[in-house]
């Protein structure tokens, strides 16, 4: 009996001891900006060598940990619309209490709002697009990226000097970079900030869970309905940059008990162009997002639709002479008055909806399969004036400037130059497009057009001036499969396949006859040079095209591009001390041109399919992170990969024929970087050094060549670039309310080869010239290569904040004309035209503030104001290019002087005000 009692007592004590080892903790998850509860939060608790345990909050934002052992845990707190938060918890029984998350709508306010404006501004150049950068980890924002993505954007800053094609962009697991150019397409969801706020980002060369990536990082935007914060939000914004007003309404159900979730967002952006920073930049844009999602146990199916139809006036750069004549760096040569209102000749109209369907299957708690497909369609138009047998209508055409009679002339006439300067300063019809003159010329141009057989083709008012839309209408189907599996506590595998099939219709459309009755659609350059009716025909299958408004004119062809990729990454975690990865990618690209016209000049090389060009590419990535302790980390990353060239650089003159570059090659890319990271309660940041070498880049440039009196094409090959530099970003918590941050970057981005170029012209299949371009040692263009910023922010416990940044930009260079660095140019041109222009360094100050007010339970009013360049510095050149045209002697044999460069200036003081009501 005594033995039985002793055994029962021992069992009870054992059970009590086991129970005593189990711990619990409770608390609440709230919004850091206003203290409101977050109903959609979940907490993942993971101990070393164990599967994670997920706890969800209740309707009051409360959570309760139960059944946990007393050990060290990593806790990750996530919620739709918020930055993730990650920390270590020692498993003590004390309550974690209040956990605060930073809302993306407040922490990213400046970046998201202003980026929406920067994208639209920079699209006027064509090649330069701004991409919003994002955190290093979902759990911890990277101070360098966070600061640089906002404060450096007005100067067209590119991280590490990389072009947009080296930054991968994804939407719901589908790559969205334009297959024709490689550039990002943020404008396709412009104005839908709430819908695209949730982003998973990998920086630089690191691979991600959804992509092998490139060297400039990758971003995956998650627009599933359940990923958008539940509730409703109405916002109003005002700005003086491009659009003046923006309205937006977003509603999300969150994941309902039935397993359904739905969300939608609508927006409108408006501006007459009279209040924009540059006159004539009118704006009319709408946005619509709709998403629906169904979750059945461990299966999830979601559908989203995104569309952002936009019409906006564009501003172009001009020469310094013109800016000085008008007394402003924000002159717009694309506009003129018509019936008392400003009319812009350069208007972008686009409507390209994107539909995506996504299936996610959580096969096990550690393995997930994602199947994604999407379709992009619609139109993209960019209007421009065109003319034949008439004077150039552009007001800043070089023949209309005083310089035409002074330094561009072999026999200067300063009296005429002074008279022209006086007209520029006094007559608006000289400074701007004279629309009335254009209409009058067309209305008075009564002509009858006869065919070769003498029959009348057209009669009436023949338009010598027209307004055309230059269209690139894409149809693209995407599909991808991604698998993510935590094989063990040490090994994890991420991999997938990606397929894209794109067909882009390239053509012009007659938008406006400008007072005329018809337009004779022939090759005006061939007509002037050859005088042969057949040679001037744009399409021998449909000759003598008499065009009306809405007809296709000029060129007409399809670009076909298909790509397929397979990739995989093996990640390893050794006792949370060393984390490493190795990954690989294989890719295949096919491209060809399909001509829809039989051109008179190229009857055998313009209609039908061109050669099909195939490229096989590969990539390897390795990296490791060593945890010195819980606050200090060392990381190294290395990449070797090839990348196929883009369609626009491979085909010599796709407007006219099927010819392509001889033996096109993929680019060869080498990249390595090393990081030191610090993550402490009062200080976090990163110091990085990087090296990148890109060999065998290609570039295709077109312009009107005075020597050949037609459009000319320069195709450069063998362009080698080297980017070396350092990045420093630190954020210090000076007190519970005060935060300071500092950012610095110094890069040395240069050409390290002398590429070759081949010159052709649109009206001949012959190669006009083959030369070498001496670019080696010159800095590349497109971004400041030095940047620094110091900021200070105050966060009040009463839910308001304010901050200021002081910024420095330096070592920006003009985009070079290759013809000015050839043997012939170096022999004939003065040395100052061969050397490289460097822009002046500059200094700006930005400020921002915000306030959140609780109206009642569940309803909040938020007000945010951001002001850029408050010192109103209007003399900072943010970009520019050397014109490709070069003035020649009267006999045409000698280059005398290049045309003046054209520049873009950073705006003076601008603001962005946003008010939102969340309920």
PDB file of N, CA and C in Angstrom, residues 713-801:
ATOM      1  N   UNK A 713      19.946  55.066 -87.630  1.00  0.00           N
ATOM      2  CA  UNK A 713      19.950  54.165 -86.483  1.00  0.00           C
ATOM      3  C   UNK A 713      21.378  53.824 -86.104  1.00  0.00           C
ATOM      4  N   UNK A 714      21.707  54.046 -84.849  1.00  0.00           N
ATOM      5  CA  UNK A 714      22.995  53.640 -84.298  1.00  0.00           C
ATOM      6  C   UNK A 714      22.756  52.435 -83.399  1.00  0.00           C
ATOM      7  N   UNK A 715      23.429  51.330 -83.695  1.00  0.00           N
ATOM      8  CA  UNK A 715      23.366  50.155 -82.838  1.00  0.00           C
ATOM      9  C   UNK A 715      24.747  49.943 -82.244  1.00  0.00           C
ATOM     10  N   UNK A 716      24.854  50.101 -80.931  1.00  0.00           N
ATOM     11  CA  UNK A 716      26.116  49.901 -80.222  1.00  0.00           C
ATOM     12  C   UNK A 716      26.138  48.501 -79.634  1.00  0.00           C
ATOM     13  N   UNK A 717      27.267  47.843 -79.729  1.00  0.00           N
ATOM     14  CA  UNK A 717      27.438  46.513 -79.142  1.00  0.00           C
ATOM     15  C   UNK A 717      28.785  46.456 -78.436  1.00  0.00           C
ATOM     16  N   UNK A 718      28.909  45.499 -77.524  1.00  0.00           N
ATOM     17  CA  UNK A 718      30.154  45.376 -76.769  1.00  0.00           C
ATOM     18  C   UNK A 718      30.327  46.459 -75.728  1.00  0.00           C
ATOM     19  N   UNK A 719      29.222  46.954 -75.175  1.00  0.00           N
ATOM     20  CA  UNK A 719      29.299  47.954 -74.107  1.00  0.00           C
ATOM     21  C   UNK A 719      29.545  47.228 -72.792  1.00  0.00           C
ATOM     22  N   UNK A 720      30.679  47.504 -72.166  1.00  0.00           N
ATOM     23  CA  UNK A 720      31.006  46.918 -70.863  1.00  0.00           C
ATOM     24  C   UNK A 720      30.957  48.012 -69.804  1.00  0.00           C
ATOM     25  N   UNK A 721      30.278  47.722 -68.691  1.00  0.00           N
ATOM     26  CA  UNK A 721      30.141  48.694 -67.609  1.00  0.00           C
ATOM     27  C   UNK A 721      30.601  48.076 -66.296  1.00  0.00           C
ATOM     28  N   UNK A 722      31.126  48.935 -65.429  1.00  0.00           N
ATOM     29  CA  UNK A 722      31.568  48.493 -64.105  1.00  0.00           C
ATOM     30  C   UNK A 722      31.026  49.449 -63.054  1.00  0.00           C
ATOM     31  N   UNK A 723      30.347  48.883 -62.052  1.00  0.00           N
ATOM     32  CA  UNK A 723      29.769  49.665 -60.961  1.00  0.00           C
ATOM     33  C   UNK A 723      30.377  49.212 -59.637  1.00  0.00           C
ATOM     34  N   UNK A 724      31.067  50.132 -58.984  1.00  0.00           N
ATOM     35  CA  UNK A 724      31.715  49.849 -57.702  1.00  0.00           C
ATOM     36  C   UNK A 724      31.311  50.939 -56.721  1.00  0.00           C
ATOM     37  N   UNK A 725      31.038  50.578 -55.468  1.00  0.00           N
ATOM     38  CA  UNK A 725      30.665  51.625 -54.524  1.00  0.00           C
ATOM     39  C   UNK A 725      30.395  51.106 -53.126  1.00  0.00           C
ATOM     40  N   UNK A 726      30.005  52.043 -52.263  1.00  0.00           N
ATOM     41  CA  UNK A 726      29.653  51.736 -50.879  1.00  0.00           C
ATOM     42  C   UNK A 726      28.302  52.363 -50.560  1.00  0.00           C
ATOM     43  N   UNK A 727      27.597  51.747 -49.613  1.00  0.00           N
ATOM     44  CA  UNK A 727      26.322  52.258 -49.112  1.00  0.00           C
ATOM     45  C   UNK A 727      26.354  52.212 -47.593  1.00  0.00           C
ATOM     46  N   UNK A 728      25.866  53.277 -46.975  1.00  0.00           N
ATOM     47  CA  UNK A 728      25.776  53.332 -45.516  1.00  0.00           C
ATOM     48  C   UNK A 728      24.395  53.855 -45.150  1.00  0.00           C
ATOM     49  N   UNK A 729      23.715  53.137 -44.289  1.00  0.00           N
ATOM     50  CA  UNK A 729      22.426  53.598 -43.787  1.00  0.00           C
ATOM     51  C   UNK A 729      22.291  53.275 -42.317  1.00  0.00           C
ATOM     52  N   UNK A 730      22.051  54.288 -41.480  1.00  0.00           N
ATOM     53  CA  UNK A 730      21.932  54.092 -40.040  1.00  0.00           C
ATOM     54  C   UNK A 730      20.694  54.806 -39.517  1.00  0.00           C
ATOM     55  N   UNK A 731      20.050  54.181 -38.556  1.00  0.00           N
ATOM     56  CA  UNK A 731      18.889  54.789 -37.898  1.00  0.00           C
ATOM     57  C   UNK A 731      19.071  54.644 -36.394  1.00  0.00           C
ATOM     58  N   UNK A 732      19.076  55.768 -35.690  1.00  0.00           N
ATOM     59  CA  UNK A 732      19.339  55.767 -34.248  1.00  0.00           C
ATOM     60  C   UNK A 732      18.098  56.222 -33.498  1.00  0.00           C
ATOM     61  N   UNK A 733      17.751  55.471 -32.460  1.00  0.00           N
ATOM     62  CA  UNK A 733      16.643  55.834 -31.583  1.00  0.00           C
ATOM     63  C   UNK A 733      17.224  56.670 -30.450  1.00  0.00           C
ATOM     64  N   UNK A 734      17.091  58.002 -30.578  1.00  0.00           N
ATOM     65  CA  UNK A 734      17.683  58.894 -29.584  1.00  0.00           C
ATOM     66  C   UNK A 734      16.900  58.899 -28.284  1.00  0.00           C
ATOM     67  N   UNK A 735      15.601  58.670 -28.384  1.00  0.00           N
ATOM     68  CA  UNK A 735      14.709  58.616 -27.226  1.00  0.00           C
ATOM     69  C   UNK A 735      13.438  57.920 -27.689  1.00  0.00           C
ATOM     70  N   UNK A 736      12.488  57.677 -26.800  1.00  0.00           N
ATOM     71  CA  UNK A 736      11.238  57.059 -27.271  1.00  0.00           C
ATOM     72  C   UNK A 736      10.537  57.861 -28.362  1.00  0.00           C
ATOM     73  N   UNK A 737      10.817  59.141 -28.455  1.00  0.00           N
ATOM     74  CA  UNK A 737      10.122  59.983 -29.441  1.00  0.00           C
ATOM     75  C   UNK A 737      11.006  60.449 -30.594  1.00  0.00           C
ATOM     76  N   UNK A 738      12.302  60.523 -30.378  1.00  0.00           N
ATOM     77  CA  UNK A 738      13.194  61.102 -31.391  1.00  0.00           C
ATOM     78  C   UNK A 738      13.989  60.008 -32.103  1.00  0.00           C
ATOM     79  N   UNK A 739      14.021  60.112 -33.456  1.00  0.00           N
ATOM     80  CA  UNK A 739      14.773  59.176 -34.284  1.00  0.00           C
ATOM     81  C   UNK A 739      15.610  59.963 -35.283  1.00  0.00           C
ATOM     82  N   UNK A 740      16.873  59.574 -35.426  1.00  0.00           N
ATOM     83  CA  UNK A 740      17.752  60.198 -36.411  1.00  0.00           C
ATOM     84  C   UNK A 740      18.189  59.145 -37.412  1.00  0.00           C
ATOM     85  N   UNK A 741      18.379  59.560 -38.653  1.00  0.00           N
ATOM     86  CA  UNK A 741      18.867  58.629 -39.661  1.00  0.00           C
ATOM     87  C   UNK A 741      19.890  59.317 -40.548  1.00  0.00           C
ATOM     88  N   UNK A 742      20.803  58.538 -41.047  1.00  0.00           N
ATOM     89  CA  UNK A 742      21.821  59.044 -41.949  1.00  0.00           C
ATOM     90  C   UNK A 742      22.055  58.063 -43.081  1.00  0.00           C
ATOM     91  N   UNK A 743      22.211  58.594 -44.274  1.00  0.00           N
ATOM     92  CA  UNK A 743      22.396  57.763 -45.466  1.00  0.00           C
ATOM     93  C   UNK A 743      23.536  58.349 -46.281  1.00  0.00           C
ATOM     94  N   UNK A 744      24.390  57.474 -46.805  1.00  0.00           N
ATOM     95  CA  UNK A 744      25.473  57.927 -47.673  1.00  0.00           C
ATOM     96  C   UNK A 744      25.764  56.853 -48.709  1.00  0.00           C
ATOM     97  N   UNK A 745      26.009  57.271 -49.935  1.00  0.00           N
ATOM     98  CA  UNK A 745      26.449  56.343 -50.974  1.00  0.00           C
ATOM     99  C   UNK A 745      27.478  57.031 -51.862  1.00  0.00           C
ATOM    100  N   UNK A 746      28.472  56.276 -52.239  1.00  0.00           N
ATOM    101  CA  UNK A 746      29.472  56.755 -53.189  1.00  0.00           C
ATOM    102  C   UNK A 746      29.700  55.643 -54.199  1.00  0.00           C
ATOM    103  N   UNK A 747      29.444  55.950 -55.461  1.00  0.00           N
ATOM    104  CA  UNK A 747      29.626  54.963 -56.507  1.00  0.00           C
ATOM    105  C   UNK A 747      30.572  55.463 -57.578  1.00  0.00           C
ATOM    106  N   UNK A 748      31.206  54.528 -58.235  1.00  0.00           N
ATOM    107  CA  UNK A 748      32.054  54.844 -59.385  1.00  0.00           C
ATOM    108  C   UNK A 748      31.569  53.948 -60.524  1.00  0.00           C
ATOM    109  N   UNK A 749      30.671  54.513 -61.352  1.00  0.00           N
ATOM    110  CA  UNK A 749      30.019  53.756 -62.405  1.00  0.00           C
ATOM    111  C   UNK A 749      30.592  54.221 -63.741  1.00  0.00           C
ATOM    112  N   UNK A 750      31.304  53.333 -64.427  1.00  0.00           N
ATOM    113  CA  UNK A 750      32.052  53.735 -65.610  1.00  0.00           C
ATOM    114  C   UNK A 750      31.903  52.722 -66.736  1.00  0.00           C
ATOM    115  N   UNK A 751      32.178  53.209 -67.954  1.00  0.00           N
ATOM    116  CA  UNK A 751      32.352  52.316 -69.096  1.00  0.00           C
ATOM    117  C   UNK A 751      33.780  51.781 -69.059  1.00  0.00           C
ATOM    118  N   UNK A 752      33.940  50.483 -69.286  1.00  0.00           N
ATOM    119  CA  UNK A 752      35.265  49.878 -69.239  1.00  0.00           C
ATOM    120  C   UNK A 752      35.613  49.220 -70.572  1.00  0.00           C
ATOM    121  N   UNK A 753      34.946  49.656 -71.632  1.00  0.00           N
ATOM    122  CA  UNK A 753      35.274  49.170 -72.975  1.00  0.00           C
ATOM    123  C   UNK A 753      34.997  50.285 -73.970  1.00  0.00           C
ATOM    124  N   UNK A 754      35.508  50.116 -75.163  1.00  0.00           N
ATOM    125  CA  UNK A 754      35.216  51.001 -76.283  1.00  0.00           C
ATOM    126  C   UNK A 754      34.320  50.232 -77.255  1.00  0.00           C
ATOM    127  N   UNK A 755      33.005  50.418 -77.159  1.00  0.00           N
ATOM    128  CA  UNK A 755      32.098  49.607 -77.977  1.00  0.00           C
ATOM    129  C   UNK A 755      32.178  49.948 -79.461  1.00  0.00           C
ATOM    130  N   UNK A 756      31.624  49.064 -80.266  1.00  0.00           N
ATOM    131  CA  UNK A 756      31.510  49.284 -81.697  1.00  0.00           C
ATOM    132  C   UNK A 756      30.102  49.775 -82.018  1.00  0.00           C
ATOM    133  N   UNK A 757      29.998  50.552 -83.089  1.00  0.00           N
ATOM    134  CA  UNK A 757      28.664  50.903 -83.535  1.00  0.00           C
ATOM    135  C   UNK A 757      28.541  50.697 -85.035  1.00  0.00           C
ATOM    136  N   UNK A 758      27.305  50.365 -85.438  1.00  0.00           N
ATOM    137  CA  UNK A 758      26.944  50.211 -86.837  1.00  0.00           C
ATOM    138  C   UNK A 758      25.836  51.199 -87.122  1.00  0.00           C
ATOM    139  N   UNK A 759      26.004  51.994 -88.181  1.00  0.00           N
ATOM    140  CA  UNK A 759      25.004  52.984 -88.544  1.00  0.00           C
ATOM    141  C   UNK A 759      24.261  52.538 -89.802  1.00  0.00           C
ATOM    142  N   UNK A 760      22.942  52.564 -89.709  1.00  0.00           N
ATOM    143  CA  UNK A 760      22.086  52.324 -90.863  1.00  0.00           C
ATOM    144  C   UNK A 760      21.078  53.458 -90.948  1.00  0.00           C
ATOM    145  N   UNK A 761      20.365  53.539 -92.064  1.00  0.00           N
ATOM    146  CA  UNK A 761      19.311  54.534 -92.225  1.00  0.00           C
ATOM    147  C   UNK A 761      18.031  53.823 -92.635  1.00  0.00           C
ATOM    148  N   UNK A 762      16.906  54.501 -92.413  1.00  0.00           N
ATOM    149  CA  UNK A 762      15.613  53.869 -92.654  1.00  0.00           C
ATOM    150  C   UNK A 762      15.332  53.609 -94.130  1.00  0.00           C
ATOM    151  N   UNK A 763      15.956  54.361 -95.037  1.00  0.00           N
ATOM    152  CA  UNK A 763      15.622  54.185 -96.444  1.00  0.00           C
ATOM    153  C   UNK A 763      16.691  53.425 -97.218  1.00  0.00           C
ATOM    154  N   UNK A 764      17.525  52.632 -96.494  1.00  0.00           N
ATOM    155  CA  UNK A 764      18.528  51.822 -97.164  1.00  0.00           C
ATOM    156  C   UNK A 764      18.897  50.631 -96.293  1.00  0.00           C
ATOM    157  N   UNK A 765      19.158  49.496 -96.962  1.00  0.00           N
ATOM    158  CA  UNK A 765      19.574  48.297 -96.241  1.00  0.00           C
ATOM    159  C   UNK A 765      21.079  48.244 -96.055  1.00  0.00           C
ATOM    160  N   UNK A 766      21.798  49.199 -96.619  1.00  0.00           N
ATOM    161  CA  UNK A 766      23.246  49.205 -96.546  1.00  0.00           C
ATOM    162  C   UNK A 766      23.731  49.753 -95.202  1.00  0.00           C
ATOM    163  N   UNK A 767      24.832  49.213 -94.750  1.00  0.00           N
ATOM    164  CA  UNK A 767      25.489  49.754 -93.560  1.00  0.00           C
ATOM    165  C   UNK A 767      26.240  51.018 -93.962  1.00  0.00           C
ATOM    166  N   UNK A 768      25.913  52.134 -93.325  1.00  0.00           N
ATOM    167  CA  UNK A 768      26.510  53.417 -93.687  1.00  0.00           C
ATOM    168  C   UNK A 768      27.873  53.632 -93.040  1.00  0.00           C
ATOM    169  N   UNK A 769      28.060  53.073 -91.860  1.00  0.00           N
ATOM    170  CA  UNK A 769      29.332  53.278 -91.172  1.00  0.00           C
ATOM    171  C   UNK A 769      29.525  52.203 -90.110  1.00  0.00           C
ATOM    172  N   UNK A 770      30.781  51.853 -89.899  1.00  0.00           N
ATOM    173  CA  UNK A 770      31.176  50.971 -88.790  1.00  0.00           C
ATOM    174  C   UNK A 770      32.361  51.639 -88.104  1.00  0.00           C
ATOM    175  N   UNK A 771      32.197  51.974 -86.842  1.00  0.00           N
ATOM    176  CA  UNK A 771      33.281  52.660 -86.142  1.00  0.00           C
ATOM    177  C   UNK A 771      33.339  52.196 -84.694  1.00  0.00           C
ATOM    178  N   UNK A 772      34.377  52.617 -84.034  1.00  0.00           N
ATOM    179  CA  UNK A 772      34.535  52.347 -82.609  1.00  0.00           C
ATOM    180  C   UNK A 772      34.249  53.617 -81.825  1.00  0.00           C
ATOM    181  N   UNK A 773      33.590  53.457 -80.695  1.00  0.00           N
ATOM    182  CA  UNK A 773      33.250  54.581 -79.825  1.00  0.00           C
ATOM    183  C   UNK A 773      34.166  54.529 -78.608  1.00  0.00           C
ATOM    184  N   UNK A 774      34.859  55.633 -78.361  1.00  0.00           N
ATOM    185  CA  UNK A 774      35.842  55.667 -77.274  1.00  0.00           C
ATOM    186  C   UNK A 774      35.175  56.186 -75.995  1.00  0.00           C
ATOM    187  N   UNK A 775      34.518  55.239 -75.307  1.00  0.00           N
ATOM    188  CA  UNK A 775      33.815  55.554 -74.065  1.00  0.00           C
ATOM    189  C   UNK A 775      34.583  55.090 -72.826  1.00  0.00           C
ATOM    190  N   UNK A 776      35.597  54.292 -72.998  1.00  0.00           N
ATOM    191  CA  UNK A 776      36.288  53.703 -71.848  1.00  0.00           C
ATOM    192  C   UNK A 776      36.811  54.799 -70.914  1.00  0.00           C
ATOM    193  N   UNK A 777      36.469  54.656 -69.620  1.00  0.00           N
ATOM    194  CA  UNK A 777      36.888  55.623 -68.619  1.00  0.00           C
ATOM    195  C   UNK A 777      35.868  56.687 -68.316  1.00  0.00           C
ATOM    196  N   UNK A 778      34.856  56.861 -69.196  1.00  0.00           N
ATOM    197  CA  UNK A 778      33.805  57.840 -68.936  1.00  0.00           C
ATOM    198  C   UNK A 778      32.806  57.269 -67.918  1.00  0.00           C
ATOM    199  N   UNK A 779      32.250  58.138 -67.085  1.00  0.00           N
ATOM    200  CA  UNK A 779      31.195  57.721 -66.160  1.00  0.00           C
ATOM    201  C   UNK A 779      29.888  57.504 -66.915  1.00  0.00           C
ATOM    202  N   UNK A 780      29.115  56.532 -66.457  1.00  0.00           N
ATOM    203  CA  UNK A 780      27.808  56.305 -67.052  1.00  0.00           C
ATOM    204  C   UNK A 780      26.840  57.386 -66.568  1.00  0.00           C
ATOM    205  N   UNK A 781      25.713  57.490 -67.248  1.00  0.00           N
ATOM    206  CA  UNK A 781      24.747  58.551 -66.964  1.00  0.00           C
ATOM    207  C   UNK A 781      23.504  57.978 -66.280  1.00  0.00           C
ATOM    208  N   UNK A 782      22.610  58.885 -65.900  1.00  0.00           N
ATOM    209  CA  UNK A 782      21.288  58.478 -65.441  1.00  0.00           C
ATOM    210  C   UNK A 782      21.045  58.543 -63.961  1.00  0.00           C
ATOM    211  N   UNK A 783      22.085  58.808 -63.145  1.00  0.00           N
ATOM    212  CA  UNK A 783      21.889  58.828 -61.700  1.00  0.00           C
ATOM    213  C   UNK A 783      23.018  59.592 -61.033  1.00  0.00           C
ATOM    214  N   UNK A 784      22.754  60.264 -59.902  1.00  0.00           N
ATOM    215  CA  UNK A 784      23.869  60.783 -59.100  1.00  0.00           C
ATOM    216  C   UNK A 784      24.712  59.616 -58.587  1.00  0.00           C
ATOM    217  N   UNK A 785      26.013  59.763 -58.639  1.00  0.00           N
ATOM    218  CA  UNK A 785      26.885  58.698 -58.161  1.00  0.00           C
ATOM    219  C   UNK A 785      27.364  58.957 -56.737  1.00  0.00           C
ATOM    220  N   UNK A 786      26.997  60.099 -56.186  1.00  0.00           N
ATOM    221  CA  UNK A 786      27.208  60.388 -54.771  1.00  0.00           C
ATOM    222  C   UNK A 786      25.903  60.932 -54.197  1.00  0.00           C
ATOM    223  N   UNK A 787      25.530  60.455 -53.031  1.00  0.00           N
ATOM    224  CA  UNK A 787      24.328  60.954 -52.380  1.00  0.00           C
ATOM    225  C   UNK A 787      24.456  60.832 -50.873  1.00  0.00           C
ATOM    226  N   UNK A 788      23.874  61.783 -50.158  1.00  0.00           N
ATOM    227  CA  UNK A 788      23.909  61.745 -48.697  1.00  0.00           C
ATOM    228  C   UNK A 788      22.653  62.414 -48.150  1.00  0.00           C
ATOM    229  N   UNK A 789      22.217  61.963 -46.996  1.00  0.00           N
ATOM    230  CA  UNK A 789      21.042  62.553 -46.361  1.00  0.00           C
ATOM    231  C   UNK A 789      21.141  62.366 -44.851  1.00  0.00           C
ATOM    232  N   UNK A 790      20.759  63.393 -44.119  1.00  0.00           N
ATOM    233  CA  UNK A 790      20.658  63.334 -42.666  1.00  0.00           C
ATOM    234  C   UNK A 790      19.244  63.745 -42.288  1.00  0.00           C
ATOM    235  N   UNK A 791      18.594  62.933 -41.454  1.00  0.00           N
ATOM    236  CA  UNK A 791      17.216  63.220 -41.098  1.00  0.00           C
ATOM    237  C   UNK A 791      16.962  63.124 -39.613  1.00  0.00           C
ATOM    238  N   UNK A 792      15.946  63.828 -39.178  1.00  0.00           N
ATOM    239  CA  UNK A 792      15.520  63.808 -37.779  1.00  0.00           C
ATOM    240  C   UNK A 792      13.998  63.763 -37.751  1.00  0.00           C
ATOM    241  N   UNK A 793      13.432  62.847 -36.956  1.00  0.00           N
ATOM    242  CA  UNK A 793      11.984  62.689 -36.881  1.00  0.00           C
ATOM    243  C   UNK A 793      11.544  62.611 -35.422  1.00  0.00           C
ATOM    244  N   UNK A 794      10.441  63.289 -35.139  1.00  0.00           N
ATOM    245  CA  UNK A 794       9.826  63.245 -33.809  1.00  0.00           C
ATOM    246  C   UNK A 794       8.484  62.536 -33.905  1.00  0.00           C
ATOM    247  N   UNK A 795       8.284  61.507 -33.079  1.00  0.00           N
ATOM    248  CA  UNK A 795       7.017  60.780 -33.009  1.00  0.00           C
ATOM    249  C   UNK A 795       6.393  61.035 -31.642  1.00  0.00           C
ATOM    250  N   UNK A 796       5.321  61.797 -31.633  1.00  0.00           N
ATOM    251  CA  UNK A 796       4.679  62.160 -30.380  1.00  0.00           C
ATOM    252  C   UNK A 796       3.846  61.001 -29.841  1.00  0.00           C
ATOM    253  N   UNK A 797       3.799  60.824 -28.531  1.00  0.00           N
ATOM    254  CA  UNK A 797       2.907  59.811 -27.955  1.00  0.00           C
ATOM    255  C   UNK A 797       1.435  60.144 -28.176  1.00  0.00           C
ATOM    256  N   UNK A 798       1.183  61.368 -28.652  1.00  0.00           N
ATOM    257  CA  UNK A 798      -0.197  61.784 -28.933  1.00  0.00           C
ATOM    258  C   UNK A 798      -0.533  61.642 -30.408  1.00  0.00           C
ATOM    259  N   UNK A 799       0.163  60.740 -31.081  1.00  0.00           N
ATOM    260  CA  UNK A 799      -0.155  60.299 -32.437  1.00  0.00           C
ATOM    261  C   UNK A 799       0.023  61.386 -33.494  1.00  0.00           C
ATOM    262  N   UNK A 800       1.082  62.148 -33.391  1.00  0.00           N
ATOM    263  CA  UNK A 800       1.493  63.009 -34.498  1.00  0.00           C
ATOM    264  C   UNK A 800       3.004  62.881 -34.660  1.00  0.00           C
ATOM    265  N   UNK A 801       3.489  63.207 -35.829  1.00  0.00           N
ATOM    266  CA  UNK A 801       4.916  63.094 -36.097  1.00  0.00           C
ATOM    267  C   UNK A 801       5.325  64.222 -37.031  1.00  0.00           C
TER     268      UNK A 801
END
